[in-house]
Amino acid sequence: MRRELAIEFSRVTESAALAGYKWLGRGDKNTADGAAVNAMRIMLNQVNIDGTIVIGEGEIDEAPMLYIGEKVGTGRGDAVDIAVDPIEGTRMTAMGQANALAVLAVGDKGCFLNAPDMYMEKLIVGPGAKGTIDLNLPLADNLTIRTAQCCGGARQTVERTDGNDSGKTAPRCRYR
């Protein structure tokens, strides 16, 4: 890959960040994300690359642009694969909080893992639960039965987050 592309790609992320910034603290994460996506796509299409989005906004989010398989760039230049997230932290942006990022990773064609576009459930437990968690069981079973087994039936504090960037407060539950 040509070295001068680094400057072009920094302009791409800068453009996305500035477009999203216009919506900082205005309570509309979808509009902020849409502005960043549009800006990133416009800038990517000006770069002399034959690019393919391999990790993008995704079909899950029903994003109209920067989806997996979308071709970007002028079509001239290096064949590259691209991973994007125009705003990593849309909820934070909408709420006027810090630390949202415009993300872009570029590599030679075929260098990225071809991962399915999906959300994941995550379960984090302390060392006392080692060997008791079964990822094939429903989350509720792991949180109640399995944690009780590992902790001798002791009262446990469990925090669950939905992980969908909805901005909802995570429920806090007590299980016996």
mmCIF file of C-alpha atoms in Angstrom, residues 15-157:
data_model
loop_
_atom_site.group_PDB
_atom_site.id
_atom_site.type_symbol
_atom_site.label_atom_id
_atom_site.label_comp_id
_atom_site.label_asym_id
_atom_site.label_seq_id
_atom_site.Cartn_x
_atom_site.Cartn_y
_atom_site.Cartn_z
ATOM 1 C CA SER A 15 -14.383 14.377 7.811
ATOM 2 C CA ALA A 16 -16.542 11.770 9.571
ATOM 3 C CA ALA A 17 -15.620 13.129 13.000
ATOM 4 C CA LEU A 18 -16.426 16.713 12.039
ATOM 5 C CA ALA A 19 -19.752 15.718 10.486
ATOM 6 C CA GLY A 20 -20.731 13.809 13.625
ATOM 7 C CA TYR A 21 -19.533 16.647 15.853
ATOM 8 C CA LYS A 22 -22.212 18.925 14.443
ATOM 9 C CA TRP A 23 -24.725 16.675 16.230
ATOM 10 C CA LEU A 24 -22.867 16.513 19.552
ATOM 11 C CA GLY A 25 -25.284 16.740 22.465
ATOM 12 C CA ARG A 26 -28.383 17.103 20.307
ATOM 13 C CA GLY A 27 -29.914 13.791 21.377
ATOM 14 C CA ASP A 28 -30.144 12.225 17.925
ATOM 15 C CA LYS A 29 -27.625 9.418 17.530
ATOM 16 C CA ASN A 30 -29.061 8.228 14.208
ATOM 17 C CA THR A 31 -28.721 11.625 12.550
ATOM 18 C CA ALA A 32 -25.198 12.018 13.936
ATOM 19 C CA ASP A 33 -24.246 8.590 12.616
ATOM 20 C CA GLY A 34 -25.872 9.284 9.258
ATOM 21 C CA ALA A 35 -23.915 12.514 8.865
ATOM 22 C CA ALA A 36 -20.638 10.768 9.716
ATOM 23 C CA VAL A 37 -21.396 7.844 7.388
ATOM 24 C CA ASN A 38 -22.214 10.182 4.513
ATOM 25 C CA ALA A 39 -19.063 12.249 5.039
ATOM 26 C CA MET A 40 -16.873 9.159 5.301
ATOM 27 C CA ARG A 41 -18.334 7.672 2.132
ATOM 28 C CA ILE A 42 -17.891 10.890 0.142
ATOM 29 C CA MET A 43 -14.245 11.143 1.198
ATOM 30 C CA LEU A 44 -13.498 7.443 0.614
ATOM 31 C CA ASN A 45 -14.839 7.748 -2.920
ATOM 32 C CA GLN A 46 -12.260 10.459 -3.661
ATOM 33 C CA VAL A 47 -9.285 8.267 -2.703
ATOM 34 C CA ASN A 48 -7.397 6.474 -5.494
ATOM 35 C CA ILE A 49 -8.089 2.948 -4.265
ATOM 36 C CA ASP A 50 -10.110 -0.034 -5.379
ATOM 37 C CA GLY A 51 -11.693 -0.524 -1.974
ATOM 38 C CA THR A 52 -14.234 -2.936 -0.552
ATOM 39 C CA ILE A 53 -15.939 -2.488 2.811
ATOM 40 C CA VAL A 54 -15.452 -5.759 4.708
ATOM 41 C CA ILE A 55 -16.518 -4.541 8.146
ATOM 42 C CA GLY A 56 -19.046 -1.752 7.973
ATOM 43 C CA GLU A 57 -22.187 -0.193 9.271
ATOM 44 C CA GLY A 58 -23.830 -3.470 8.487
ATOM 45 C CA GLU A 59 -27.049 -5.046 7.483
ATOM 46 C CA ILE A 60 -28.019 -5.392 11.149
ATOM 47 C CA ASP A 61 -28.306 -1.624 11.484
ATOM 48 C CA GLU A 62 -29.984 -1.426 8.061
ATOM 49 C CA ALA A 63 -27.411 1.182 7.087
ATOM 50 C CA PRO A 64 -27.834 2.435 3.527
ATOM 51 C CA MET A 65 -24.123 3.144 3.073
ATOM 52 C CA LEU A 66 -20.778 1.635 3.997
ATOM 53 C CA TYR A 67 -22.265 -1.839 4.133
ATOM 54 C CA ILE A 68 -20.278 -5.050 3.782
ATOM 55 C CA GLY A 69 -19.355 -5.592 0.142
ATOM 56 C CA GLU A 70 -19.781 -1.954 -0.889
ATOM 57 C CA LYS A 71 -17.143 -0.718 -3.326
ATOM 58 C CA VAL A 72 -15.474 2.593 -2.472
ATOM 59 C CA GLY A 73 -12.705 4.676 -3.968
ATOM 60 C CA THR A 74 -12.068 5.759 -7.520
ATOM 61 C CA GLY A 75 -11.418 2.193 -8.668
ATOM 62 C CA ARG A 76 -7.865 3.159 -9.567
ATOM 63 C CA GLY A 77 -5.008 2.225 -7.298
ATOM 64 C CA ASP A 78 -4.412 -0.482 -4.730
ATOM 65 C CA ALA A 79 -7.035 -3.156 -4.103
ATOM 66 C CA VAL A 80 -7.783 -2.853 -0.390
ATOM 67 C CA ASP A 81 -10.208 -4.096 2.225
ATOM 68 C CA ILE A 82 -11.634 -1.541 4.632
ATOM 69 C CA ALA A 83 -13.196 -1.720 8.088
ATOM 70 C CA VAL A 84 -15.170 1.336 9.174
ATOM 71 C CA ASP A 85 -17.173 2.720 12.026
ATOM 72 C CA PRO A 86 -17.881 6.382 11.247
ATOM 73 C CA ILE A 87 -18.891 6.972 14.875
ATOM 74 C CA GLU A 88 -17.875 4.451 17.496
ATOM 75 C CA GLY A 89 -19.957 5.865 20.316
ATOM 76 C CA THR A 90 -23.118 7.228 18.719
ATOM 77 C CA ARG A 91 -24.937 7.332 22.052
ATOM 78 C CA MET A 92 -22.055 9.261 23.626
ATOM 79 C CA THR A 93 -22.125 11.718 20.739
ATOM 80 C CA ALA A 94 -25.881 12.233 21.030
ATOM 81 C CA MET A 95 -25.556 12.808 24.780
ATOM 82 C CA GLY A 96 -22.673 15.270 24.403
ATOM 83 C CA GLN A 97 -20.125 12.998 26.048
ATOM 84 C CA ALA A 98 -16.457 12.572 25.214
ATOM 85 C CA ASN A 99 -14.475 9.717 23.656
ATOM 86 C CA ALA A 100 -16.444 8.890 20.507
ATOM 87 C CA LEU A 101 -14.188 7.992 17.581
ATOM 88 C CA ALA A 102 -14.241 7.808 13.802
ATOM 89 C CA VAL A 103 -12.623 4.466 12.970
ATOM 90 C CA LEU A 104 -11.032 3.273 9.735
ATOM 91 C CA ALA A 105 -8.711 0.328 9.161
ATOM 92 C CA VAL A 106 -7.304 -0.498 5.730
ATOM 93 C CA GLY A 107 -5.304 -3.486 4.568
ATOM 94 C CA ASP A 108 -4.359 -5.359 1.457
ATOM 95 C CA LYS A 109 -7.198 -7.264 -0.218
ATOM 96 C CA GLY A 110 -8.012 -10.415 1.756
ATOM 97 C CA CYS A 111 -6.139 -9.495 4.935
ATOM 98 C CA PHE A 112 -9.142 -9.057 7.265
ATOM 99 C CA LEU A 113 -11.075 -11.845 8.926
ATOM 100 C CA ASN A 114 -14.307 -12.464 7.052
ATOM 101 C CA ALA A 115 -16.512 -12.324 10.143
ATOM 102 C CA PRO A 116 -20.312 -12.427 10.032
ATOM 103 C CA ASP A 117 -22.164 -9.195 10.664
ATOM 104 C CA MET A 118 -23.782 -9.747 14.039
ATOM 105 C CA TYR A 119 -24.160 -8.502 17.556
ATOM 106 C CA MET A 120 -22.776 -10.698 20.284
ATOM 107 C CA GLU A 121 -23.956 -11.543 23.745
ATOM 108 C CA LYS A 122 -21.181 -11.313 26.280
ATOM 109 C CA LEU A 123 -21.025 -12.845 29.725
ATOM 110 C CA ILE A 124 -18.314 -11.838 32.161
ATOM 111 C CA VAL A 125 -17.840 -13.641 35.451
ATOM 112 C CA GLY A 126 -15.272 -13.632 38.205
ATOM 113 C CA PRO A 127 -12.752 -16.406 38.821
ATOM 114 C CA GLY A 128 -15.105 -18.140 41.265
ATOM 115 C CA ALA A 129 -17.418 -19.077 38.388
ATOM 116 C CA LYS A 130 -14.687 -20.810 36.400
ATOM 117 C CA GLY A 131 -15.964 -24.129 35.087
ATOM 118 C CA THR A 132 -19.625 -23.481 35.929
ATOM 119 C CA ILE A 133 -20.687 -21.248 33.037
ATOM 120 C CA ASP A 134 -22.139 -23.005 29.993
ATOM 121 C CA LEU A 135 -22.435 -20.717 26.965
ATOM 122 C CA ASN A 136 -24.978 -23.116 25.439
ATOM 123 C CA LEU A 137 -27.463 -22.310 28.225
ATOM 124 C CA PRO A 138 -29.712 -19.244 28.259
ATOM 125 C CA LEU A 139 -28.261 -16.199 29.981
ATOM 126 C CA ALA A 140 -30.816 -16.377 32.799
ATOM 127 C CA ASP A 141 -29.740 -19.933 33.676
ATOM 128 C CA ASN A 142 -26.100 -18.933 33.814
ATOM 129 C CA LEU A 143 -26.899 -15.935 35.988
ATOM 130 C CA THR A 144 -29.032 -17.805 38.482
ATOM 131 C CA ILE A 145 -28.323 -21.522 38.628
ATOM 132 C CA ARG A 146 -24.682 -21.488 37.616
ATOM 133 C CA THR A 147 -23.587 -18.582 39.783
ATOM 134 C CA ALA A 148 -25.399 -20.107 42.760
ATOM 135 C CA GLN A 149 -23.512 -23.379 42.158
ATOM 136 C CA CYS A 150 -20.130 -21.729 42.101
ATOM 137 C CA CYS A 151 -20.800 -19.530 45.083
ATOM 138 C CA GLY A 152 -22.568 -22.019 47.336
ATOM 139 C CA GLY A 153 -25.953 -20.361 46.961
ATOM 140 C CA ALA A 154 -24.618 -17.023 48.191
ATOM 141 C CA ARG A 155 -26.504 -13.890 47.280
ATOM 142 C CA GLN A 156 -25.074 -12.453 44.063
ATOM 143 C CA THR A 157 -25.234 -9.017 42.505
#
